[in-house]
């Protein structure tokens, strides 16, 4: 068990995880507003591409750790008492687990496409749940008990379709970019013997 951990967390692999954490964090700061159905707070970023890539390259545990570190960095400037960052951790982890686990056993393009497609649906369902249970109540608390003059239930009911579409668009975009970048990155890392 200890030798397995030593092999998984070598200096090269830890350095690679740190680089991907920094890339993910930096890219996540470049947010593109994508307001759907009046939800002006919805912003698209591609920081999760680097988290999914590291999960494919090194494994699901490493992907979750990079996600945790990236969201920890985002917490330093959080405006939501870290609720948004915690929600993003849950959604991203749910998105990367299935494809990165399956990829460890079957490294084919078909596996990647099918598992990322399924993960779009899984992560979207998790995002809707986390928004209803964590994000909306937190924002209601921060805004003095309601959101735009509505209760948590009313505001979620008014915005859930926008949330659904946003998360489908975001997860599909992350999946497509991951597939476009993966092979090149994989070949480069093989040369480096990581």
Coordinates of C-alpha atoms in Angstrom, one line a residue:
X1 CA 0.0 0.0 0.0
X2 CA 2.8 2.4 0.9
X3 CA 4.8 1.6 -2.2
X4 CA 1.6 2.2 -4.3
X5 CA 1.2 5.7 -2.8
X6 CA 4.9 6.4 -3.3
X7 CA 4.5 5.5 -7.0
X8 CA 1.3 7.6 -7.4
X9 CA 2.8 10.6 -5.6
X10 CA 6.3 10.9 -7.0
X11 CA 8.0 14.3 -7.2
X12 CA 7.2 14.5 -11.0
X13 CA 3.6 13.7 -10.5
X14 CA 3.2 16.1 -7.6
X15 CA 4.9 18.8 -9.7
X16 CA 2.5 18.1 -12.6
X17 CA -0.5 18.3 -10.3
X18 CA 0.7 21.7 -9.0
X19 CA 1.1 22.9 -12.6
X20 CA -2.4 21.7 -13.5
X21 CA -3.8 23.3 -10.3
X22 CA -2.2 26.7 -11.3
X23 CA -3.4 26.4 -14.9
X24 CA -6.9 25.4 -13.8
X25 CA -7.1 28.3 -11.3
X26 CA -5.7 30.9 -13.8
X27 CA -8.0 29.8 -16.6
X28 CA -11.0 29.8 -14.2
X29 CA -10.5 33.5 -13.7
X30 CA -11.3 34.1 -17.4
X31 CA -15.0 33.9 -17.0
X32 CA -17.4 34.4 -19.9
X33 CA -21.0 35.5 -18.9
X34 CA -23.6 33.2 -20.2
X35 CA -26.9 34.6 -18.8
X36 CA -29.8 32.2 -19.4
X37 CA -33.4 33.0 -18.3
X38 CA -32.3 36.0 -16.2
X39 CA -29.5 34.2 -14.4
X40 CA -26.8 36.8 -14.9
X41 CA -24.5 35.1 -12.4
X42 CA -23.9 32.2 -14.7
X43 CA -20.4 32.4 -16.1
X44 CA -18.6 29.9 -18.3
X45 CA -14.9 29.1 -17.6
X46 CA -12.7 26.4 -18.9
X47 CA -10.5 25.8 -15.8
X48 CA -12.1 22.4 -15.4
X49 CA -10.5 21.2 -18.7
X50 CA -7.2 20.9 -16.8
X51 CA -8.8 19.0 -14.0
X52 CA -10.3 16.5 -16.3
X53 CA -7.0 16.2 -18.2
X54 CA -5.0 15.4 -15.1
X55 CA -7.7 12.9 -14.1
X56 CA -7.2 11.1 -17.4
X57 CA -3.4 11.4 -17.3
X58 CA -2.8 10.4 -13.6
X59 CA -6.0 9.0 -12.3
X60 CA -9.3 10.0 -10.6
X61 CA -7.8 10.6 -7.1
X62 CA -5.3 13.0 -8.6
X63 CA -8.1 14.8 -10.5
X64 CA -10.1 15.2 -7.3
X65 CA -7.1 16.5 -5.4
X66 CA -6.3 19.1 -8.2
X67 CA -9.9 20.2 -8.1
X68 CA -9.8 20.6 -4.3
X69 CA -6.6 22.6 -4.5
X70 CA -8.0 24.9 -7.3
X71 CA -11.2 25.5 -5.4
X72 CA -9.2 26.2 -2.2
X73 CA -7.4 28.9 -4.1
X74 CA -10.7 30.3 -5.4
X75 CA -12.0 30.4 -1.8
X76 CA -9.3 33.0 -0.9
X77 CA -11.4 35.6 -2.9
X78 CA -14.8 34.0 -2.5
X79 CA -17.9 36.2 -2.3
X80 CA -20.2 33.3 -1.3
X81 CA -18.6 32.1 1.9
X82 CA -16.9 29.4 -0.3
X83 CA -20.4 27.9 -1.1
X84 CA -19.8 28.4 -4.8
X85 CA -16.4 26.8 -4.7
X86 CA -17.7 23.9 -2.6
X87 CA -20.5 23.4 -5.1
X88 CA -18.0 23.5 -8.0
X89 CA -15.9 20.9 -6.2
X90 CA -18.9 18.5 -6.0
X91 CA -20.0 19.1 -9.6
X92 CA -16.5 18.8 -11.1
X93 CA -15.7 15.7 -9.1
X94 CA -18.9 14.1 -10.2
X95 CA -18.0 15.0 -13.8
X96 CA -14.5 13.6 -13.8
X97 CA -14.9 10.3 -11.8
X98 CA -16.7 8.1 -14.3
X99 CA -14.6 8.9 -17.4
X100 CA -11.3 8.8 -15.5
X101 CA -12.1 5.5 -13.7
X102 CA -13.3 3.8 -16.9
X103 CA -10.3 5.2 -18.8
X104 CA -7.9 3.4 -16.4
X105 CA -9.3 0.1 -17.7
X106 CA -10.2 0.8 -21.3
X107 CA -8.2 3.5 -23.0
X108 CA -10.2 4.0 -26.2
X109 CA -11.8 7.0 -27.8
X110 CA -15.2 5.4 -27.6
X111 CA -14.8 5.0 -23.9
X112 CA -13.8 8.6 -23.5
X113 CA -16.7 9.9 -25.6
X114 CA -19.4 7.7 -24.0
X115 CA -18.2 8.3 -20.5
X116 CA -17.9 12.1 -20.9
X117 CA -21.3 12.2 -22.4
X118 CA -22.8 10.3 -19.4
X119 CA -20.8 12.6 -17.1
X120 CA -22.4 15.6 -18.7
X121 CA -25.8 14.3 -17.4
X122 CA -24.4 13.2 -14.0
X123 CA -22.7 16.6 -13.4
X124 CA -25.8 18.5 -14.5
X125 CA -28.0 16.6 -12.1
X126 CA -25.4 17.2 -9.3
X127 CA -25.3 20.9 -10.2
X128 CA -29.0 21.3 -10.0
X129 CA -29.1 19.5 -6.6
X130 CA -26.2 21.5 -5.2
X131 CA -27.7 24.8 -6.4
X132 CA -31.0 24.0 -4.7
X133 CA -29.5 22.7 -1.5
X134 CA -26.4 24.9 -1.1
X135 CA -26.0 27.8 -3.4
X136 CA -29.5 29.3 -3.4
X137 CA -29.9 29.1 0.5
X138 CA -26.4 30.6 0.9
X139 CA -27.1 33.5 -1.4
X140 CA -30.5 34.0 0.3
X141 CA -28.7 34.3 3.6
X142 CA -26.2 36.7 2.2
X143 CA -28.9 38.8 0.6
X144 CA -30.9 39.1 3.8
X145 CA -33.3 36.1 3.5
X146 CA -34.4 36.2 -0.1
X147 CA -33.1 36.3 -3.6
X148 CA -34.4 39.2 -5.7
X149 CA -37.5 39.4 -3.5
X150 CA -38.2 35.7 -3.8
X151 CA -37.9 32.8 -1.5
X152 CA -35.2 30.1 -2.2
X153 CA -37.9 27.8 -3.7
X154 CA -39.4 30.5 -5.9
X155 CA -36.0 31.7 -7.2
X156 CA -34.8 28.1 -7.9
X157 CA -38.1 27.4 -9.7
X158 CA -37.7 30.5 -11.8
X159 CA -34.1 29.7 -12.8
X160 CA -33.7 26.0 -12.9
X161 CA -34.1 25.6 -16.6
X162 CA -31.3 28.2 -17.1
X163 CA -29.1 26.3 -14.7
X164 CA -29.9 23.0 -16.5
X165 CA -28.9 24.5 -19.9
X166 CA -25.9 26.3 -18.5
X167 CA -24.5 23.1 -16.9
X168 CA -25.1 21.0 -20.0
X169 CA -23.3 23.6 -22.2
X170 CA -20.4 23.9 -19.8
X171 CA -19.9 20.2 -19.3
X172 CA -20.1 19.5 -23.1
X173 CA -17.7 22.4 -23.8
X174 CA -15.2 21.0 -21.2
X175 CA -15.6 17.5 -22.6
X176 CA -14.9 18.7 -26.2
X177 CA -11.8 20.7 -25.2
X178 CA -10.5 17.8 -23.1
X179 CA -10.8 15.4 -26.1
X180 CA -9.0 17.9 -28.4
X181 CA -6.1 18.5 -26.0
X182 CA -5.7 15.0 -24.4
X183 CA -3.7 13.1 -27.1
X184 CA -1.2 15.9 -27.6
X185 CA -0.6 16.2 -23.9
X186 CA -0.5 12.5 -23.4
X187 CA 2.2 12.1 -26.0
X188 CA 4.3 14.9 -24.5
X189 CA 4.1 13.4 -21.0
X190 CA 5.1 9.9 -22.3
X191 CA 8.3 11.5 -23.6
X192 CA 8.9 13.0 -20.2
X193 CA 8.2 9.5 -18.6
X194 CA 5.6 10.7 -16.2

